Structure formats: C-alpha cells, structure tokens
CSV table of C-alpha atoms and ligand atoms in Angstrom, one decimal:
chain,number,residue,atom,x,y,z
A,1,UNK,CA,0.0,0.0,0.0
A,2,UNK,CA,1.2,3.5,-0.6
A,3,UNK,CA,0.3,5.5,2.5
A,4,UNK,CA,1.3,9.2,2.4
A,5,UNK,CA,5.0,9.3,3.1
A,6,UNK,CA,4.5,11.7,6.0
A,7,UNK,CA,2.3,9.3,7.9
A,8,UNK,CA,5.4,7.1,8.6
A,9,UNK,CA,6.9,9.9,10.5
A,10,UNK,CA,3.8,10.5,12.8
A,11,UNK,CA,3.1,8.8,16.0
A,12,UNK,CA,-0.6,8.4,17.1
A,13,UNK,CA,-1.7,10.4,20.0
A,14,UNK,CA,-0.3,9.0,23.2
A,15,UNK,CA,-3.0,9.2,25.9
A,16,UNK,CA,-1.7,9.5,29.4
A,17,UNK,CA,-1.9,6.5,31.8
A,18,UNK,CA,-5.5,5.9,32.8
A,19,UNK,CA,-6.5,6.4,36.5
A,20,UNK,CA,-7.2,2.6,37.0
A,21,UNK,CA,-3.8,1.8,35.5
A,22,UNK,CA,-2.1,4.1,37.9
A,23,UNK,CA,-4.0,2.8,40.9
A,24,UNK,CA,-3.0,-0.8,40.1
A,25,UNK,CA,0.6,-0.1,39.3
A,26,UNK,CA,1.4,1.9,42.4
A,27,UNK,CA,-1.1,0.4,44.8
A,28,UNK,CA,-3.0,3.7,45.3
A,29,UNK,CA,-6.7,4.1,46.1
A,30,UNK,CA,-7.0,7.8,45.4
A,31,UNK,CA,-5.8,9.4,42.2
A,32,UNK,CA,-6.1,13.1,41.2
A,33,UNK,CA,-5.8,13.7,37.5
A,34,UNK,CA,-4.6,17.2,36.6
A,35,UNK,CA,-3.2,16.4,33.2
A,36,UNK,CA,-5.7,17.3,30.5
A,37,UNK,CA,-7.1,20.6,31.5
A,38,UNK,CA,-10.4,19.0,32.3
A,39,UNK,CA,-12.9,20.8,34.6
A,40,UNK,CA,-12.4,19.6,38.2
A,41,UNK,CA,-15.9,20.5,39.0
A,42,UNK,CA,-17.3,18.3,36.3
A,43,UNK,CA,-20.2,19.8,34.4
A,44,UNK,CA,-23.5,21.6,35.1
A,45,UNK,CA,-26.3,19.9,37.0
A,46,UNK,CA,-28.5,21.0,34.1
A,47,UNK,CA,-26.4,18.7,31.8
A,48,UNK,CA,-26.8,15.7,34.0
A,49,UNK,CA,-30.6,16.3,34.1
A,50,UNK,CA,-30.8,16.7,30.4
A,51,UNK,CA,-28.8,13.6,29.6
A,52,UNK,CA,-30.7,11.5,32.2
A,53,UNK,CA,-34.0,12.4,30.7
A,54,UNK,CA,-32.9,12.3,27.1
A,55,UNK,CA,-35.8,11.4,24.9
A,56,UNK,CA,-34.2,11.3,21.5
A,57,UNK,CA,-34.4,8.2,19.4
A,58,UNK,CA,-31.0,6.3,19.2
A,59,UNK,CA,-31.9,4.8,15.8
A,60,UNK,CA,-32.2,8.2,14.1
A,61,UNK,CA,-29.2,10.1,12.8
A,62,UNK,CA,-28.4,13.4,14.6
A,63,UNK,CA,-29.5,16.8,13.2
A,64,UNK,CA,-26.6,17.4,10.9
A,65,UNK,CA,-27.0,21.1,11.0
A,66,UNK,CA,-27.3,21.0,14.9
A,67,UNK,CA,-30.1,23.5,14.4
A,68,UNK,CA,-31.1,24.0,18.1
A,69,UNK,CA,-27.6,24.1,19.4
A,70,UNK,CA,-26.7,26.5,16.6
A,71,UNK,CA,-29.5,28.8,17.5
A,72,UNK,CA,-28.6,28.9,21.1
A,73,UNK,CA,-24.9,29.3,20.3
A,74,UNK,CA,-25.5,32.2,17.9
A,75,UNK,CA,-27.8,33.9,20.4
A,76,UNK,CA,-25.2,33.5,23.2
A,77,UNK,CA,-22.4,34.9,21.1
A,78,UNK,CA,-24.4,37.5,19.2
A,79,UNK,CA,-23.5,36.3,15.8
A,80,UNK,CA,-25.5,34.9,12.8
A,81,UNK,CA,-26.3,31.2,12.6
A,82,UNK,CA,-24.5,31.1,9.4
A,83,UNK,CA,-21.4,32.4,11.1
A,84,UNK,CA,-20.9,29.2,13.1
A,85,UNK,CA,-19.5,25.7,12.3
A,86,UNK,CA,-19.8,22.8,14.8
A,87,UNK,CA,-17.2,20.2,15.2
A,88,UNK,CA,-16.7,16.8,17.0
A,89,UNK,CA,-14.5,18.7,19.4
A,90,UNK,CA,-12.6,21.8,18.1
A,91,UNK,CA,-10.0,19.2,17.2
A,92,UNK,CA,-12.2,18.3,14.3
A,93,UNK,CA,-12.5,21.9,13.1
A,94,UNK,CA,-8.5,22.1,13.1
A,95,UNK,CA,-8.7,19.0,10.9
A,96,UNK,CA,-11.3,20.5,8.6
A,97,UNK,CA,-9.2,23.7,8.1
A,98,UNK,CA,-6.1,21.7,7.4
A,99,UNK,CA,-8.0,19.5,5.0
A,100,UNK,CA,-9.6,22.5,3.2
A,101,UNK,CA,-6.5,24.7,2.9
A,102,UNK,CA,-3.3,22.8,3.2
A,103,UNK,CA,-1.6,20.9,0.4
A,104,UNK,CA,1.9,19.9,-0.5
A,105,UNK,CA,2.0,23.2,-2.4
A,106,UNK,CA,1.2,25.4,0.6
A,107,UNK,CA,2.9,26.5,3.8
A,108,UNK,CA,1.5,27.0,7.3
A,109,UNK,CA,2.9,29.2,10.1
A,110,UNK,CA,2.5,28.5,13.8
A,111,UNK,CA,4.2,29.1,17.2
A,112,UNK,CA,6.4,26.6,19.1
A,113,UNK,CA,5.5,25.2,21.5
A,114,UNK,CA,1.8,25.3,21.0
A,115,UNK,CA,-1.1,22.9,20.8
A,116,UNK,CA,0.2,20.0,18.9
A,117,UNK,CA,-2.8,19.4,16.6
A,118,UNK,CA,-2.0,22.3,14.3
A,119,UNK,CA,1.3,20.7,13.2
A,120,UNK,CA,0.0,17.2,13.3
A,121,UNK,CA,-2.7,18.0,10.7
A,122,UNK,CA,-0.3,20.1,8.6
A,123,UNK,CA,2.1,17.1,8.4
A,124,UNK,CA,-0.7,14.8,7.3
A,125,UNK,CA,-1.6,17.2,4.4
A,126,UNK,CA,2.1,17.3,3.5
A,127,UNK,CA,2.5,21.1,3.6
A,128,UNK,CA,5.6,23.0,4.6
A,129,UNK,CA,5.5,23.9,8.3
A,130,UNK,CA,7.1,27.0,9.7
A,131,UNK,CA,7.3,27.1,13.5
A,132,UNK,CA,8.2,30.5,15.2
A,133,UNK,CA,9.6,30.0,18.7
A,134,UNK,CA,7.6,31.6,21.6
A,135,UNK,CA,9.3,34.6,23.3
A,136,UNK,CA,8.7,34.4,27.1
A,137,UNK,CA,5.8,31.9,26.5
A,138,UNK,CA,4.1,34.4,24.1
A,139,UNK,CA,3.6,34.3,20.4
A,140,UNK,CA,6.3,36.2,18.4
A,141,UNK,CA,3.7,37.9,16.2
A,142,UNK,CA,6.3,40.0,14.3
A,143,UNK,CA,8.2,36.8,13.5
A,144,UNK,CA,5.1,35.0,12.4
A,145,UNK,CA,3.8,37.9,10.2
A,146,UNK,CA,7.3,38.0,8.6
A,147,UNK,CA,7.2,34.2,8.0
A,148,UNK,CA,4.0,34.5,5.8
A,149,UNK,CA,4.7,34.3,2.0
A,150,UNK,CA,2.6,33.8,-1.1
A,151,UNK,CA,2.3,30.1,-0.5
A,152,UNK,CA,1.1,30.5,3.1
A,153,UNK,CA,-2.6,29.6,3.6
A,154,UNK,CA,-3.1,29.2,7.2
A,155,UNK,CA,-1.6,30.9,10.4
A,156,UNK,CA,-2.4,29.4,13.8
A,157,UNK,CA,-2.7,31.4,17.0
A,158,UNK,CA,-3.5,29.9,20.4
A,159,UNK,CA,-4.5,32.4,23.0
A,160,UNK,CA,-4.3,31.7,25.8
A,161,UNK,CA,-1.5,29.5,24.5
A,162,UNK,CA,-1.4,25.8,25.5
A,163,UNK,CA,0.9,25.0,27.3
A,164,UNK,CA,2.1,28.3,28.6
A,165,UNK,CA,-1.1,30.1,29.4
A,166,UNK,CA,0.2,33.3,28.0
A,167,UNK,CA,-2.4,35.3,25.9
A,168,UNK,CA,-2.3,37.8,23.0
A,169,UNK,CA,-3.5,41.3,23.8
A,170,UNK,CA,-6.1,43.1,21.8
A,171,UNK,CA,-3.6,45.6,20.6
A,172,UNK,CA,-1.2,42.8,19.4
A,173,UNK,CA,-4.0,40.9,17.6
A,174,UNK,CA,-5.3,44.0,15.9
A,175,UNK,CA,-1.8,45.0,14.7
A,176,UNK,CA,-1.1,41.4,13.5
A,177,UNK,CA,-4.4,41.1,11.6
A,178,UNK,CA,-3.6,44.3,9.8
A,179,UNK,CA,-0.4,42.7,8.5
A,180,UNK,CA,-1.8,39.4,7.3
A,181,UNK,CA,-2.7,39.3,3.6
A,182,UNK,CA,-6.3,38.5,2.9
A,183,UNK,CA,-5.5,35.2,1.3
A,184,UNK,CA,-4.2,33.7,4.6
A,185,UNK,CA,-6.7,32.2,7.1
A,186,UNK,CA,-5.8,33.2,10.7
A,187,UNK,CA,-7.0,30.6,13.1
A,188,UNK,CA,-7.4,31.9,16.6
A,189,UNK,CA,-7.9,29.1,19.0
A,190,UNK,CA,-9.7,30.3,22.2
A,191,UNK,CA,-10.2,27.0,23.8
A,192,UNK,CA,-9.7,28.7,27.3
A,193,UNK,CA,-11.7,31.9,26.4
A,194,UNK,CA,-14.2,31.5,29.3
A,195,UNK,CA,-11.3,31.3,31.9
A,196,UNK,CA,-9.7,34.6,30.7
A,197,UNK,CA,-9.7,37.6,33.2
A,198,UNK,CA,-7.1,39.8,31.6
A,199,UNK,CA,-8.8,43.1,30.7
A,200,UNK,CA,-6.7,43.7,27.5
A,201,UNK,CA,-7.5,40.2,26.1
A,202,UNK,CA,-8.7,40.4,22.5
A,203,UNK,CA,-12.3,40.9,21.6
A,204,UNK,CA,-12.1,38.7,18.6
A,205,UNK,CA,-15.7,38.7,17.7
A,206,UNK,CA,-15.5,42.4,17.0
A,207,UNK,CA,-12.6,41.7,14.6
A,208,UNK,CA,-14.7,39.2,12.7
A,209,UNK,CA,-16.7,42.2,11.4
A,210,UNK,CA,-13.5,43.5,9.8
A,211,UNK,CA,-11.7,40.4,8.7
A,212,UNK,CA,-13.1,37.6,6.5
A,213,UNK,CA,-9.9,35.7,6.9
A,214,UNK,CA,-10.3,35.1,10.7
A,215,UNK,CA,-11.8,32.1,12.3
A,216,UNK,CA,-12.2,31.7,16.1
A,217,UNK,CA,-12.2,28.3,17.7
A,218,UNK,CA,-13.9,27.5,21.0
A,219,UNK,CA,-15.0,24.4,22.8
A,220,UNK,CA,-17.3,22.8,25.3
A,221,UNK,CA,-14.5,20.5,26.5
A,222,UNK,CA,-12.8,22.9,29.0
A,223,UNK,CA,-14.9,25.2,31.3
A,224,UNK,CA,-18.2,23.6,30.3
A,225,UNK,CA,-16.8,20.2,31.3
A,226,UNK,CA,-18.1,18.3,28.4
A,227,UNK,CA,-14.9,16.8,27.0
A,228,UNK,CA,-16.3,13.3,26.7
A,229,UNK,CA,-19.1,14.6,24.5
A,230,UNK,CA,-16.8,16.2,21.8
A,231,UNK,CA,-18.4,19.5,20.8
A,232,UNK,CA,-16.4,22.4,19.5
A,233,UNK,CA,-17.1,25.3,17.2
A,234,UNK,CA,-15.7,27.8,14.8
A,235,UNK,CA,-17.0,31.3,14.3
A,236,UNK,CA,-16.1,33.2,11.1
A,237,UNK,CA,-17.6,35.2,8.2
A,238,UNK,CA,-20.4,33.5,6.5
A,239,UNK,CA,-18.5,32.9,3.3
A,240,UNK,CA,-15.7,31.4,5.2
A,241,UNK,CA,-18.0,29.0,6.9
A,242,UNK,CA,-19.7,28.1,3.8
A,243,UNK,CA,-16.4,27.3,2.2
A,244,UNK,CA,-15.5,25.0,5.0
A,245,UNK,CA,-18.8,23.2,5.3
A,246,UNK,CA,-18.2,20.6,2.6
A,247,UNK,CA,-15.2,19.4,4.5
A,248,UNK,CA,-17.3,18.7,7.6
A,249,UNK,CA,-18.7,15.2,8.1
A,250,UNK,CA,-22.5,15.2,7.7
A,251,UNK,CA,-23.4,14.0,11.2
A,252,UNK,CA,-20.3,15.0,13.1
A,253,UNK,CA,-21.9,16.1,16.4
A,254,UNK,CA,-24.0,13.4,17.9
A,255,UNK,CA,-27.5,13.9,19.4
A,256,UNK,CA,-26.5,13.5,23.0
A,257,UNK,CA,-23.7,15.9,22.7
A,258,UNK,CA,-26.0,18.5,21.1
A,259,UNK,CA,-28.4,18.3,23.9
A,260,UNK,CA,-25.6,18.4,26.5
A,261,UNK,CA,-24.1,21.5,24.9
A,262,UNK,CA,-27.5,23.3,24.9
A,263,UNK,CA,-28.0,22.6,28.6
A,264,UNK,CA,-24.4,23.7,29.4
A,265,UNK,CA,-24.8,26.9,27.5
A,266,UNK,CA,-28.0,27.5,29.7
A,267,UNK,CA,-26.1,27.5,32.8
A,268,UNK,CA,-23.8,30.4,32.8
A,269,UNK,CA,-23.7,30.6,36.6
A,270,UNK,CA,-21.8,27.3,36.6
A,271,UNK,CA,-19.3,28.9,34.2
A,272,UNK,CA,-18.8,31.9,36.4
A,273,UNK,CA,-18.3,29.9,39.4
A,274,UNK,CA,-15.7,27.6,37.7
A,275,UNK,CA,-13.9,30.8,36.4
A,276,UNK,CA,-13.8,32.2,39.9
A,277,UNK,CA,-12.5,29.0,41.4
A,278,UNK,CA,-9.9,28.7,38.7
A,279,UNK,CA,-8.6,32.2,39.3
A,280,UNK,CA,-8.4,31.4,43.1
A,281,UNK,CA,-6.5,28.2,42.2
A,282,UNK,CA,-4.1,29.9,40.0
A,283,UNK,CA,-3.3,32.4,42.8
A,284,UNK,CA,-2.8,29.4,45.1
A,285,UNK,CA,0.0,28.0,42.8
A,286,UNK,CA,1.5,31.5,42.1
A,287,UNK,CA,1.9,32.0,45.9
A,288,UNK,CA,3.4,28.5,46.4
A,289,UNK,CA,5.8,29.0,43.5
A,290,UNK,CA,7.0,32.4,44.7
A,291,UNK,CA,7.6,31.1,48.1
A,292,UNK,CA,9.4,28.0,46.8
A,293,UNK,CA,11.5,30.1,44.3
A,294,UNK,CA,10.0,28.2,41.2
A,295,UNK,CA,9.5,30.2,38.0
A,296,UNK,CA,6.3,29.8,36.0
A,297,UNK,CA,4.2,31.7,33.4
A,298,UNK,CA,1.2,33.9,34.4
A,299,UNK,CA,-1.6,31.9,33.0
A,300,UNK,CA,-5.0,33.0,31.6
A,301,UNK,CA,-6.0,29.3,31.2
A,302,UNK,CA,-7.0,26.5,33.6
A,303,UNK,CA,-3.4,25.2,33.9
A,304,UNK,CA,0.1,26.3,35.0
A,305,UNK,CA,3.5,25.5,33.5
A,306,UNK,CA,6.0,25.4,36.3
A,307,UNK,CA,9.7,25.3,35.7
A,308,UNK,CA,11.6,23.0,38.1
A,309,UNK,CA,14.9,23.5,36.3
A,310,UNK,CA,15.5,19.7,36.1
A,311,UNK,CA,14.2,17.0,34.1
A,312,UNK,CA,10.3,17.4,34.1
A,313,UNK,CA,9.9,13.7,33.7
A,314,UNK,CA,11.5,13.1,37.2
A,315,UNK,CA,9.0,15.6,38.7
A,316,UNK,CA,6.1,13.9,36.8
A,317,UNK,CA,7.1,10.4,38.0
A,318,UNK,CA,7.5,11.5,41.6
A,319,UNK,CA,4.0,13.1,41.6
A,320,UNK,CA,2.5,10.0,39.7
A,321,UNK,CA,3.7,7.6,42.3
A,322,UNK,CA,1.9,9.6,45.0
A,323,UNK,CA,-1.3,9.8,43.2
A,324,UNK,CA,-1.2,12.9,41.1
A,325,UNK,CA,-1.3,12.6,37.4
A,326,UNK,CA,0.2,15.8,35.7
A,327,UNK,CA,1.8,16.4,32.3
A,328,UNK,CA,5.4,16.2,31.9
A,329,UNK,CA,6.9,19.2,29.9
A,330,UNK,CA,9.1,16.8,28.0
A,331,UNK,CA,6.4,16.0,25.5
A,332,UNK,CA,5.2,19.8,25.4
A,333,UNK,CA,8.5,21.3,24.4
A,334,UNK,CA,9.5,22.4,27.9
A,335,UNK,CA,11.7,19.5,29.2
A,336,UNK,CA,12.4,21.1,32.6
A,337,UNK,CA,8.7,21.9,33.3
A,338,UNK,CA,5.6,20.2,34.4
A,339,UNK,CA,2.1,21.4,33.3
A,340,UNK,CA,-0.5,21.1,36.0
A,341,UNK,CA,-4.3,21.6,35.4
A,342,UNK,CA,-5.9,23.8,38.2
A,343,UNK,CA,-8.1,21.6,40.4
A,344,UNK,CA,-10.3,22.2,43.3
A,345,UNK,CA,-8.7,24.0,46.3
A,346,UNK,CA,-8.1,20.7,48.0
A,347,UNK,CA,-6.6,19.1,44.9
A,348,UNK,CA,-4.3,22.1,44.4
A,349,UNK,CA,-3.2,21.9,48.0
A,350,UNK,CA,-2.7,18.2,47.7
A,351,UNK,CA,-0.4,18.4,44.6
A,352,UNK,CA,1.5,21.4,46.2
A,353,UNK,CA,2.1,19.4,49.4
A,354,UNK,CA,3.6,16.6,47.3
A,355,UNK,CA,5.8,19.1,45.3
A,356,UNK,CA,7.0,20.6,48.7
A,357,UNK,CA,7.9,17.1,49.8
A,358,UNK,CA,9.7,16.4,46.5
A,359,UNK,CA,11.7,19.7,46.8
A,360,UNK,CA,12.7,19.1,50.4
A,361,UNK,CA,13.8,15.5,49.7
A,362,UNK,CA,15.7,16.6,46.7
A,363,UNK,CA,17.5,19.4,48.7
A,364,UNK,CA,18.6,16.9,51.4
A,365,UNK,CA,19.9,14.5,48.8
A,366,UNK,CA,21.9,17.2,46.8
A,367,UNK,CA,23.5,18.6,50.0
B,1,PLP,C1,-8.1,21.2,24.6
B,1,PLP,C2,-7.8,22.0,23.5
B,1,PLP,C3,-8.5,21.9,22.2
B,1,PLP,C4,-9.3,20.7,21.9
B,1,PLP,O1,-10.6,20.8,22.4
B,1,PLP,P1,-11.7,19.8,21.8
B,1,PLP,O2,-12.8,20.7,21.6
B,1,PLP,O3,-11.9,18.9,23.0
B,1,PLP,O4,-11.2,19.1,20.6
B,1,PLP,C5,-8.2,22.8,21.2
B,1,PLP,N1,-7.2,23.7,21.4
B,1,PLP,C6,-6.5,23.9,22.5
B,1,PLP,C7,-5.5,24.9,22.7
B,1,PLP,C8,-6.8,23.0,23.6
B,1,PLP,O5,-6.0,23.2,24.8
C-alpha cells in the first residue's frame, strides 16, 4: 500500500496513563488527574438532568446542522447562525481547516511550542510547516507575520497558549491582523476563552466584522466540562463558514452531545463559578511557586506551566507515584517543566504538598 509518506513519521496520539492503571501499578486508592485541563468541577447539573431524561431516538441520525444548538450558540455569542460551524470537538475543526486549505504546495505558520494538533494535521496534508519560537511563553507575532509568504494559507494562533497560558492582547492581535494578507486564514484558538480575566484580552468577535480571513475556535470541553461529548465550534464570516462546510462530516456532532451542549450553555452561573475557582486556584499556585522560588508563566487558562529547572519527567514520576497525574513538559516542548491543570482548592493543596515534599527530599539529597 502507498500511504502518504509523511504518515510514517507520525506517532498516534499517546494518551496518558488511565486512573485505574495508575492505581493498580502503584497500589494507590485515590488518584487526582490534573493532566488534561479538564474541569475539576465536572459539568453543570443541568447537563446531568438533560442527559438522564434524554428522549431522542438512538436509531435516528443526529441533526446534521445542529439547528437548536446553533440557534442557542449564535444567540449566546451575538452572531448569525451562518457564522458558526460545529465540530466533534474543536480538534475536528482544526482537521477540517487543514483538509480544506493545506496541500503539498502550501505553507502553514504556527508558534512553537503550542497545541500539537496544528502541526500534526499540517504534516498529514504534506504542507511546509514554519514554527516560530515563543518569546517568554508568548507568540512572536512579528516573527510569524514575517514568515508569511505567497504560498502560506493558514496561520495558527493559540490564546491563551497551551501549554504556557500566555495570551495575546487586543492591541497585538489588531496589529497582527492588519499585517496578514487576505488570502491567509488566521485561526485563533480560544479553547480557554471563558477562563480569561485579563482586561486587555482580545475581543475577537469584534474583529470578525472586519476580517473575513479570521476564524475563532472555542470548545465545550474545557470550562463547560463536556470533554467526553466532543463539541467544539468555529466562528467566522459566512463565506468562510460556507467554504469550510463541505469538508465537515454530515453527522459530526451526535444527538446527546448537542443536547448536553445546549444545557451547558444555559447554565452560565456554573461557568462563572468555575472561572472564579480557577482564578483562586491559580493564585494558590503562584503563591506557592513564589515562596518555593520556582518560576512559571502567568496563566490565563486553567493550567500552569512550572519550571523545576530539572528533568520534568522526574517530577512527573514523583507525583505519579503519589497519586497525582500531571503532564510532563518533555512532550510539550518544555523539558524542565511540568504542566498542572488547576483543580479544586483541596486538589491544588494536595499536589502542592507533594511538590513541597519532593523539593525538600531533593535538597537533602543534593546537599
Ligand atoms: C483542549 C484544546 C483543544 C481541543 O478541544 P476539543 O474541543 O476537546 O477538541 C483545542 N485547542 C486547545 C488549545 C486546547 O487546549
């Protein structure tokens, strides 16, 4: 068989160890997973009720246009229904964009390190990939603008950026958009939008009125706590959405997921509460890191990247054996760091206590 050559270089996504696997391996009864930026508070009670009473017929295909969800979403965002595209997670929208715009004749530009799916999909489509290193955890937008050429069709921005949590300001984004030629689609991934508290964070929906070559990606997987249902969406000019629609699988968002997302949207109090708890949790980590002399990036997401200035894998392993699953920075492009999802107050304190233990044991050993 003649698989695309580039597939041979790609590894399938490596999921972290499962909770039951870790329990068995280390003989632990309690595990706290702070590895995938999932919502530690689960999802809204309204979603649980909706799913428990779900009356749809399982033998019938979902509404391919997700009409009701689309109406709710457009109303919530204050955009037209035709300005929205739904995906089986925003991962699928990333894939649709890559499929629709990237070929072996084209080039795509992104930051590094950033969310790995941009590059992954670019590689599958066989395009040239230009990665512009982050500066202090932030996108180098000047460098990225300078890297755009006639063959470039897509530029990826992630704000707040995963894994650093650093965001792009309104001023920076506006200046960047003014420099990008209109033939280039700018993908602005706002997976952590609802967690942002920075006042100078971009108002990207406003920019949509001005730029047809901008698409904003958001998701129900993070603050809404619906990662298992797989619902994400893109917002762009109607013509951009229309161009992308043929790439979308006809029934990509399943019926239960559509119902869950509608119920989740309906509970903005839950979202507000999670946002507040997350901000308090970030402060908890900042204070600990400051006291412990650990450096980190100020985060606008629901995670923090902490620099231990040693092999992140070692810190990861130490925490794992004591019941805390976090993300080693090794696979994220920050080999001396660990990325920790902000949990509940108790979970945060728990992982902080184990890190304290790690740091003190380590100081004793190295003396
Ligand atoms: C989690 C995440 C996504 C993926 O979200 P899904 O909707 O679950 O596919 C996309 N982008 C970034 C930056 C993320 O961190």
